[in-house]
Amino acid sequence: MTDTDTGIASLGVQLPPLAMDVEVLAALRGVDPAKLTVGLGCREMALCPEGYDVATLAAGAARRALARWGGSLDQIGLLAVGTETAKDMSRPLSAWLADALGLRGAVRSYEVKHACYGGTLALRQALEWRWSGAARGKAALVVAADVALYAPESPGEPTQGAGAVAMVVEAPRVAEVSRASFSYSEPAFDFWRPVGEAYPRVDGPLSLECYVKAAARCFEQLAAERGGREALARLHAACFHVPFPKMVKKAVAGVGEALGLSDAETAAFFEQKVEPTMRWSRRAGNAYGAALWIAVAQTLAGLEQGTPIAAFSYGSGFGAELMTLTAGPDAAAGAWVAEVEADLASRTLVDADRYLALRAAERGQGIQ
Ligand code: CAA
């Protein structure tokens, strides 16, 4: 099996049916809206109604990816779900997904956890399973799905969100993914959720420091192996994990410094190749493990075959990985765009009262 036999064959994105404008949250919490819109770069955060959870999101994305793929369930030999929105300490989220899809039999089915990096790890494992020959021609279904909720009134609250991206890994019709990737990890308590606690604990400034460092170390490796700063010039776009857009801007500044770019060169790289990838992210908010792949899905749509982009994944704790993708023949049509636009057009923007009721219902479901 060669690299060209394997890649992203099909993808599907699912956003939930509710969202909130961060300016409504600003008014509710008594903060200057410009802090959220300008200071953090946020616009809206996706929210799930009662009874709609991470499994609903994962199943929605998976159904969309599978319908476009055209293959049958018995051709799937691996199902991997990356999430940090665990429904259970033991039973994998993939079991809920398999149940919803009617997928059973000769399938390796499991969940991957590494904060916002889990979905990327699941994708890399699926690719490597195919490249190794162990797949024996079978396809993998990979889903990154999360619902990001912070404690009410905490600093992270404006950076909530939700979403799922599903990818069938088989022939590279949507994108080829580079076999080489560039990883960096370092143990840290920047963002974590102790067992039994409903909301994450976050050291916001440390998480920023870790994220910027990880991006710089990964892009340094890419540059060292692929012709220095020219490696950036060859990219059509660079997608990042998007906790909130300002954080991405800070990471790009760190990358520019590490690669010896002038301030003007870094600003141009951000404006031309990074900022345009975050259009859907500003509507979804931080979808944790799905956040990077939402940006990748938006960016791949409409690209001519062979166009290269980068994808930088970060998960607190912390681990990061940078890879490149090249658009496949189905990218230009971007068939998944209509579904995302329909999700965005049909969703309800909640007011402060509905938001507070949703948060109270969380507590009613056993969340402290
Ligand atoms: N107008 C314009 N800008 C304003 C403003 C105003 N009135 N008031 C403040 N600002 C600016 C500030 O200057 C600051 O900008 P700079 O950083 O560029 O200086 C920005 O708004 C934020 O201000 P603060 O730092 O004072 O905000 P804060 O203390 O409320 O916290 C935060 C911000 C730390 C990012 C907080 O939102 C947070 O903790 N978020 C969650 C942490 C997070 O997402 N970490 C990412 C980890 S990666 C991840 O996604 C986790 C994972 O792996 C699961």
Short mmCIF file of C-alpha atoms and ligand atoms in Angstrom, two decimals:
data_model
loop_
_atom_site.label_atom_id
_atom_site.label_comp_id
_atom_site.label_asym_id
_atom_site.label_seq_id
_atom_site.Cartn_x
_atom_site.Cartn_y
_atom_site.Cartn_z
CA MET A 1 0.00 0.00 0.00
CA THR A 2 1.39 3.43 -0.92
CA ASP A 3 0.68 6.89 0.45
CA THR A 4 -1.55 7.59 -2.52
CA ASP A 5 -3.92 4.73 -1.60
CA THR A 6 -4.79 6.36 1.68
CA GLY A 7 -6.13 9.67 2.87
CA ILE A 8 -9.44 11.33 3.69
CA ALA A 9 -12.03 9.77 1.40
CA SER A 10 -15.03 11.67 2.71
CA LEU A 11 -15.87 14.09 5.49
CA GLY A 12 -18.90 15.36 7.34
CA VAL A 13 -19.32 18.21 9.81
CA GLN A 14 -22.13 18.56 12.35
CA LEU A 15 -22.87 21.67 14.39
CA PRO A 16 -25.61 21.69 17.05
CA PRO A 17 -28.93 23.55 16.66
CA LEU A 18 -28.29 26.35 19.19
CA ALA A 19 -25.74 29.14 19.52
CA MET A 20 -25.21 32.33 21.50
CA ASP A 21 -23.72 35.61 20.41
CA VAL A 22 -20.82 36.38 22.77
CA GLU A 23 -22.12 39.95 23.06
CA VAL A 24 -25.21 38.52 24.80
CA LEU A 25 -22.90 36.69 27.19
CA ALA A 26 -20.91 39.88 27.74
CA ALA A 27 -24.08 41.75 28.73
CA LEU A 28 -25.13 38.89 31.03
CA ARG A 29 -21.77 38.78 32.78
CA GLY A 30 -21.24 42.55 32.82
CA VAL A 31 -18.06 42.62 30.72
CA ASP A 32 -17.18 44.92 27.84
CA PRO A 33 -18.26 43.08 24.65
CA ALA A 34 -15.09 44.31 22.92
CA LYS A 35 -13.06 42.18 25.33
CA LEU A 36 -14.70 39.08 23.82
CA THR A 37 -15.00 40.19 20.19
CA VAL A 38 -11.73 42.11 19.88
CA GLY A 39 -9.70 40.87 22.86
CA LEU A 40 -10.41 37.17 22.25
CA GLY A 41 -11.65 37.38 18.64
CA CYS A 42 -14.86 35.44 19.40
CA ARG A 43 -18.26 35.87 17.73
CA GLU A 44 -20.67 33.02 18.55
CA MET A 45 -20.52 29.82 20.54
CA ALA A 46 -22.45 26.71 19.54
CA LEU A 47 -24.59 25.12 22.26
CA CYS A 48 -26.49 21.87 22.60
CA PRO A 49 -30.14 21.79 23.67
CA GLU A 50 -31.36 19.41 26.35
CA GLY A 51 -31.14 15.79 25.17
CA TYR A 52 -28.61 16.58 22.43
CA ASP A 53 -25.08 15.57 23.36
CA VAL A 54 -21.65 14.64 22.06
CA ALA A 55 -22.95 11.28 20.79
CA THR A 56 -25.67 13.09 18.80
CA LEU A 57 -23.03 15.33 17.25
CA ALA A 58 -20.72 12.41 16.45
CA ALA A 59 -23.52 10.42 14.83
CA GLY A 60 -24.66 13.41 12.75
CA ALA A 61 -21.17 14.02 11.39
CA ALA A 62 -20.58 10.32 10.76
CA ARG A 63 -23.85 9.87 8.85
CA ARG A 64 -22.92 12.78 6.60
CA ALA A 65 -19.42 11.43 5.89
CA LEU A 66 -20.70 7.91 5.27
CA ALA A 67 -23.51 9.01 2.95
CA ARG A 68 -21.03 10.86 0.72
CA TRP A 69 -18.44 8.09 0.83
CA GLY A 70 -20.80 5.62 -0.79
CA GLY A 71 -19.20 2.52 0.76
CA SER A 72 -21.02 0.12 3.05
CA LEU A 73 -20.65 -0.37 6.80
CA ASP A 74 -19.16 -3.84 6.33
CA GLN A 75 -16.16 -2.21 4.63
CA ILE A 76 -15.25 -0.40 7.87
CA GLY A 77 -12.66 -2.18 10.01
CA LEU A 78 -11.80 0.58 12.47
CA LEU A 79 -13.92 3.12 14.33
CA ALA A 80 -12.02 5.66 16.45
CA VAL A 81 -13.57 8.61 18.25
CA GLY A 82 -11.41 11.37 19.67
CA THR A 83 -13.15 13.26 22.45
CA GLU A 84 -12.68 14.82 25.85
CA THR A 85 -16.44 14.88 26.44
CA ALA A 86 -16.52 11.37 27.88
CA LYS A 87 -19.95 9.93 28.61
CA ASP A 88 -18.44 7.13 30.68
CA MET A 89 -15.11 6.32 32.35
CA SER A 90 -14.95 2.90 30.66
CA ARG A 91 -17.40 2.53 27.79
CA PRO A 92 -15.97 4.30 24.73
CA LEU A 93 -17.96 6.97 22.92
CA SER A 94 -17.43 4.83 19.81
CA ALA A 95 -19.90 2.32 21.31
CA TRP A 96 -22.67 4.95 21.33
CA LEU A 97 -21.72 5.87 17.79
CA ALA A 98 -21.62 2.26 16.59
CA ASP A 99 -25.06 1.75 18.13
CA ALA A 100 -26.46 4.81 16.35
CA LEU A 101 -24.97 3.70 13.02
CA GLY A 102 -25.76 -0.01 13.37
CA LEU A 103 -22.05 -0.82 13.07
CA ARG A 104 -20.94 -4.13 14.58
CA GLY A 105 -18.80 -7.13 13.75
CA ALA A 106 -15.16 -7.25 12.64
CA VAL A 107 -14.44 -3.68 13.70
CA ARG A 108 -11.84 -2.33 16.15
CA SER A 109 -13.86 0.31 17.99
CA TYR A 110 -12.38 2.66 20.60
CA GLU A 111 -12.11 6.16 22.06
CA VAL A 112 -8.98 8.32 22.13
CA LYS A 113 -8.40 10.92 24.84
CA HIS A 114 -5.82 13.66 24.78
CA ALA A 115 -7.74 16.90 25.35
CA CYS A 116 -8.18 18.67 21.99
CA TYR A 117 -5.58 16.40 20.31
CA GLY A 118 -7.65 13.18 20.55
CA GLY A 119 -9.33 13.44 17.15
CA THR A 120 -6.02 14.06 15.42
CA LEU A 121 -4.46 11.06 17.16
CA ALA A 122 -7.42 8.94 16.04
CA LEU A 123 -6.90 10.14 12.46
CA ARG A 124 -3.14 9.44 12.55
CA GLN A 125 -3.77 5.95 13.97
CA ALA A 126 -6.29 5.23 11.20
CA LEU A 127 -3.88 6.44 8.52
CA GLU A 128 -1.00 4.42 9.99
CA TRP A 129 -3.27 1.34 10.23
CA ARG A 130 -3.92 1.67 6.50
CA TRP A 131 -0.30 2.44 5.62
CA SER A 132 0.95 -0.54 7.66
CA GLY A 133 -1.17 -2.96 5.65
CA ALA A 134 -3.02 -4.14 8.76
CA ALA A 135 -6.29 -2.76 7.35
CA ARG A 136 -6.20 -5.31 4.52
CA GLY A 137 -8.19 -2.99 2.32
CA LYS A 138 -10.77 -1.95 4.92
CA ALA A 139 -11.65 1.67 5.62
CA ALA A 140 -11.62 3.53 8.94
CA LEU A 141 -14.21 5.91 10.32
CA VAL A 142 -12.68 8.61 12.52
CA VAL A 143 -14.72 11.19 14.45
CA ALA A 144 -13.57 14.20 16.46
CA ALA A 145 -16.47 15.36 18.62
CA ASP A 146 -16.75 17.59 21.66
CA VAL A 147 -19.00 19.86 23.68
CA ALA A 148 -16.88 22.52 25.37
CA LEU A 149 -18.41 23.92 28.53
CA TYR A 150 -16.63 25.87 31.23
CA ALA A 151 -17.94 26.68 34.69
CA PRO A 152 -20.49 29.50 34.54
CA GLU A 153 -18.86 32.89 35.15
CA SER A 154 -15.34 31.49 34.70
CA PRO A 155 -12.86 33.22 32.34
CA GLY A 156 -13.20 30.38 29.83
CA GLU A 157 -16.99 30.79 29.48
CA PRO A 158 -16.84 33.00 26.34
CA THR A 159 -14.69 30.35 24.64
CA GLN A 160 -17.26 27.54 24.78
CA GLY A 161 -18.51 25.73 21.69
CA ALA A 162 -19.40 22.37 20.18
CA GLY A 163 -19.11 20.41 16.97
CA ALA A 164 -18.05 17.18 15.32
CA VAL A 165 -16.10 16.25 12.20
CA ALA A 166 -16.15 12.72 10.80
CA MET A 167 -13.66 11.42 8.26
CA VAL A 168 -13.65 8.17 6.33
CA VAL A 169 -10.03 7.10 5.85
CA GLU A 170 -9.57 5.23 2.62
CA ALA A 171 -8.83 6.55 -0.92
CA PRO A 172 -7.63 10.20 -0.75
CA ARG A 173 -10.55 11.71 -2.63
CA VAL A 174 -10.89 14.71 -0.30
CA ALA A 175 -7.25 14.99 0.80
CA GLU A 176 -3.95 13.18 1.04
CA VAL A 177 -2.27 13.48 4.43
CA SER A 178 1.52 13.59 4.73
CA ARG A 179 3.04 10.42 6.15
CA ALA A 180 5.62 12.57 7.94
CA SER A 181 4.31 14.69 10.77
CA PHE A 182 5.99 16.85 13.38
CA SER A 183 5.17 16.27 17.04
CA TYR A 184 6.01 18.02 20.28
CA SER A 185 4.89 17.19 23.80
CA GLU A 186 5.71 18.24 27.32
CA PRO A 187 3.89 17.39 30.55
CA ALA A 188 1.98 20.36 31.97
CA PHE A 189 -1.16 21.18 33.91
CA ASP A 190 -2.44 23.89 31.60
CA PHE A 191 -5.99 22.56 31.22
CA TRP A 192 -7.32 19.42 32.89
CA ARG A 193 -10.52 17.92 34.25
CA PRO A 194 -10.11 15.75 37.36
CA VAL A 195 -12.19 12.57 37.51
CA GLY A 196 -15.69 13.36 38.75
CA GLU A 197 -15.56 17.08 37.97
CA ALA A 198 -17.94 18.49 35.39
CA TYR A 199 -15.85 21.40 34.16
CA PRO A 200 -12.20 21.78 33.27
CA ARG A 201 -9.71 23.58 35.44
CA VAL A 202 -7.66 25.96 33.34
CA ASP A 203 -4.51 27.93 33.88
CA GLY A 204 -5.32 30.29 30.99
CA PRO A 205 -1.96 32.08 30.76
CA LEU A 206 -0.03 28.78 31.00
CA SER A 207 -2.24 27.18 28.34
CA LEU A 208 -1.42 30.08 26.05
CA GLU A 209 2.30 29.71 26.75
CA CYS A 210 2.21 25.94 26.10
CA TYR A 211 0.19 26.33 22.89
CA VAL A 212 2.53 28.99 21.48
CA LYS A 213 5.60 26.93 22.38
CA ALA A 214 4.16 23.77 20.81
CA ALA A 215 3.32 25.60 17.57
CA ALA A 216 6.83 27.09 17.36
CA ARG A 217 8.53 23.72 18.01
CA CYS A 218 6.38 21.90 15.43
CA PHE A 219 6.81 24.52 12.69
CA GLU A 220 10.58 24.59 13.37
CA GLN A 221 10.69 20.86 12.59
CA LEU A 222 8.66 21.36 9.41
CA ALA A 223 10.97 24.17 8.29
CA ALA A 224 14.11 22.15 9.10
CA GLU A 225 12.92 19.27 6.95
CA ARG A 226 11.24 21.18 4.12
CA GLY A 227 13.51 24.02 3.07
CA GLY A 228 13.25 26.54 5.90
CA ARG A 229 10.79 29.42 5.81
CA GLU A 230 10.04 28.61 2.15
CA ALA A 231 7.99 25.75 3.58
CA LEU A 232 5.48 28.36 4.78
CA ALA A 233 5.47 30.16 1.43
CA ARG A 234 4.51 26.94 -0.35
CA LEU A 235 1.41 26.46 1.80
CA HIS A 236 -1.89 27.75 0.49
CA ALA A 237 -3.21 27.95 4.07
CA ALA A 238 -2.35 26.91 7.62
CA CYS A 239 -5.14 25.64 9.88
CA PHE A 240 -4.71 25.65 13.64
CA HIS A 241 -6.58 24.27 16.62
CA VAL A 242 -8.82 27.23 17.50
CA PRO A 243 -9.50 27.64 21.26
CA PHE A 244 -10.34 31.24 20.33
CA PRO A 245 -8.99 33.23 17.37
CA LYS A 246 -6.69 35.55 19.36
CA MET A 247 -4.83 32.50 20.68
CA VAL A 248 -4.11 31.41 17.10
CA LYS A 249 -2.79 34.87 16.29
CA LYS A 250 -0.41 34.63 19.25
CA ALA A 251 0.76 31.20 18.14
CA VAL A 252 1.48 32.51 14.65
CA ALA A 253 3.55 35.30 16.21
CA GLY A 254 5.54 32.61 18.04
CA VAL A 255 6.02 30.64 14.83
CA GLY A 256 7.19 33.77 12.99
CA GLU A 257 9.72 34.52 15.72
CA ALA A 258 11.00 30.92 15.75
CA LEU A 259 11.44 30.92 11.97
CA GLY A 260 13.08 34.37 11.85
CA LEU A 261 10.25 36.13 10.00
CA SER A 262 9.96 39.90 10.27
CA ASP A 263 6.86 41.29 11.99
CA ALA A 264 5.47 42.28 8.60
CA GLU A 265 6.07 38.78 7.18
CA THR A 266 4.38 37.18 10.19
CA ALA A 267 1.42 39.55 9.91
CA ALA A 268 1.07 38.77 6.20
CA PHE A 269 1.23 35.01 6.86
CA PHE A 270 -1.51 35.35 9.48
CA GLU A 271 -3.76 37.60 7.38
CA GLN A 272 -3.41 35.63 4.14
CA LYS A 273 -3.02 32.03 5.23
CA VAL A 274 -4.42 31.62 8.76
CA GLU A 275 -7.16 34.18 9.47
CA PRO A 276 -9.29 33.05 6.48
CA THR A 277 -9.38 29.47 7.85
CA MET A 278 -11.31 30.53 10.99
CA ARG A 279 -14.62 31.64 9.44
CA TRP A 280 -16.56 28.58 10.65
CA SER A 281 -14.60 28.52 13.93
CA ARG A 282 -15.96 31.95 14.83
CA ARG A 283 -19.48 30.52 14.46
CA ALA A 284 -18.82 27.24 16.32
CA GLY A 285 -16.64 28.47 19.17
CA ASN A 286 -14.08 26.09 20.64
CA ALA A 287 -15.18 22.62 19.61
CA TYR A 288 -12.07 21.19 21.32
CA GLY A 289 -10.99 18.12 19.31
CA ALA A 290 -13.17 19.08 16.35
CA ALA A 291 -11.94 22.69 16.24
CA LEU A 292 -8.91 22.08 14.02
CA TRP A 293 -10.88 19.79 11.70
CA ILE A 294 -13.68 22.33 11.32
CA ALA A 295 -11.03 24.78 10.06
CA VAL A 296 -9.55 22.11 7.78
CA ALA A 297 -13.00 21.21 6.37
CA GLN A 298 -13.73 24.86 5.62
CA THR A 299 -10.31 25.38 4.04
CA LEU A 300 -10.26 22.26 1.84
CA ALA A 301 -13.62 23.13 0.28
CA GLY A 302 -13.07 24.68 -3.14
CA LEU A 303 -9.36 23.85 -3.42
CA GLU A 304 -7.91 22.53 -6.65
CA GLN A 305 -6.45 19.05 -6.48
CA GLY A 306 -2.86 19.09 -5.20
CA THR A 307 -3.13 22.36 -3.24
CA PRO A 308 -1.14 22.02 0.02
CA ILE A 309 -2.32 23.15 3.45
CA ALA A 310 -0.99 22.62 6.99
CA ALA A 311 -2.91 21.39 10.04
CA PHE A 312 -1.60 22.08 13.56
CA SER A 313 -3.21 20.14 16.38
CA TYR A 314 -2.81 20.94 20.08
CA GLY A 315 -4.12 19.20 23.15
CA SER A 316 -3.55 20.34 26.69
CA GLY A 317 -1.48 18.23 28.94
CA PHE A 318 0.26 18.83 26.45
CA GLY A 319 0.83 17.30 23.02
CA ALA A 320 0.86 18.74 19.53
CA GLU A 321 1.32 17.57 15.96
CA LEU A 322 1.71 19.37 12.65
CA MET A 323 1.03 17.72 9.31
CA THR A 324 0.38 18.76 5.75
CA LEU A 325 -2.54 17.79 3.54
CA THR A 326 -3.01 18.14 -0.20
CA ALA A 327 -6.47 18.57 -1.67
CA GLY A 328 -7.87 15.55 -3.48
CA PRO A 329 -10.20 15.52 -6.52
CA ASP A 330 -13.39 15.91 -4.41
CA ALA A 331 -12.17 18.96 -2.49
CA ALA A 332 -13.09 21.45 -5.20
CA ALA A 333 -16.79 20.55 -5.02
CA GLY A 334 -16.73 20.85 -1.19
CA ALA A 335 -19.99 18.92 -0.88
CA TRP A 336 -19.98 19.25 2.93
CA VAL A 337 -20.24 23.06 2.80
CA ALA A 338 -23.99 23.06 2.12
CA GLU A 339 -24.58 21.00 5.27
CA VAL A 340 -22.57 23.37 7.45
CA GLU A 341 -24.30 26.39 5.95
CA ALA A 342 -27.67 24.73 6.59
CA ASP A 343 -26.68 24.01 10.21
CA LEU A 344 -25.66 27.65 10.66
CA ALA A 345 -28.73 29.08 8.92
CA SER A 346 -31.23 26.94 10.82
CA ARG A 347 -29.86 27.23 14.33
CA THR A 348 -31.47 29.32 17.02
CA LEU A 349 -29.51 32.12 18.69
CA VAL A 350 -30.42 31.92 22.37
CA ASP A 351 -30.98 34.85 24.68
CA ALA A 352 -29.56 35.15 28.20
CA ASP A 353 -32.60 33.53 29.85
CA ARG A 354 -32.45 30.47 27.62
CA TYR A 355 -28.70 30.22 28.19
CA LEU A 356 -29.13 30.29 31.95
CA ALA A 357 -31.86 27.65 31.68
CA LEU A 358 -29.53 25.43 29.63
CA ARG A 359 -26.79 25.79 32.22
CA ALA A 360 -29.23 25.02 35.03
CA ALA A 361 -30.39 21.91 33.14
CA GLU A 362 -26.77 20.70 33.02
CA ARG A 363 -26.74 20.78 36.80
CA GLY A 364 -30.06 18.95 36.79
CA GLN A 365 -28.38 16.17 34.81
CA GLY A 366 -25.94 15.57 37.64
CA ILE A 367 -23.28 18.10 36.71
CA GLN A 368 -22.10 19.97 39.81
N1 CAA B 1 -11.51 45.73 24.63
C1 CAA B 1 -10.65 45.07 23.85
N2 CAA B 1 -9.79 44.10 24.33
C2 CAA B 1 -9.82 43.84 25.63
C3 CAA B 1 -10.69 44.52 26.51
C4 CAA B 1 -11.57 45.51 25.96
N3 CAA B 1 -12.43 46.18 26.73
N4 CAA B 1 -10.49 44.03 27.75
C5 CAA B 1 -9.52 43.08 27.66
N5 CAA B 1 -9.12 42.97 26.38
C6 CAA B 1 -8.13 42.07 25.83
C7 CAA B 1 -6.91 41.90 26.70
O1 CAA B 1 -5.98 42.93 26.45
C8 CAA B 1 -6.42 40.54 26.25
O2 CAA B 1 -5.78 40.66 25.00
P1 CAA B 1 -4.22 40.27 24.86
O3 CAA B 1 -4.13 38.86 25.38
O4 CAA B 1 -3.96 40.39 23.42
O5 CAA B 1 -3.50 41.23 25.72
C9 CAA B 1 -7.69 39.76 25.98
O6 CAA B 1 -8.72 40.76 25.82
C10 CAA B 1 -8.10 38.81 27.09
O7 CAA B 1 -8.06 39.53 28.29
P2 CAA B 1 -7.65 38.82 29.65
O8 CAA B 1 -6.40 38.03 29.46
O9 CAA B 1 -7.69 39.84 30.73
O10 CAA B 1 -8.88 37.82 29.80
P3 CAA B 1 -9.23 36.80 30.92
O11 CAA B 1 -8.39 36.89 32.12
O12 CAA B 1 -10.70 36.88 31.10
O13 CAA B 1 -8.89 35.35 30.29
C11 CAA B 1 -8.45 33.59 28.85
C12 CAA B 1 -8.73 35.08 28.95
C13 CAA B 1 -7.29 33.21 29.76
C14 CAA B 1 -8.07 33.23 27.46
C15 CAA B 1 -9.71 32.83 29.26
O14 CAA B 1 -10.70 33.11 28.31
C16 CAA B 1 -9.54 31.35 29.37
O15 CAA B 1 -9.07 30.84 30.39
N6 CAA B 1 -9.93 30.61 28.32
C17 CAA B 1 -9.83 29.19 28.32
C18 CAA B 1 -8.41 28.78 28.14
C19 CAA B 1 -8.18 28.20 26.83
O16 CAA B 1 -8.99 28.16 25.94
N7 CAA B 1 -6.98 27.68 26.71
C20 CAA B 1 -6.69 27.03 25.52
C21 CAA B 1 -6.18 25.73 25.84
S1 CAA B 1 -6.12 24.76 24.46
C22 CAA B 1 -7.60 24.06 24.54
O17 CAA B 1 -8.42 24.28 23.69
C23 CAA B 1 -7.76 23.18 25.69
C24 CAA B 1 -7.66 21.79 25.29
O18 CAA B 1 -6.67 21.19 24.81
C25 CAA B 1 -8.88 21.13 25.60
#
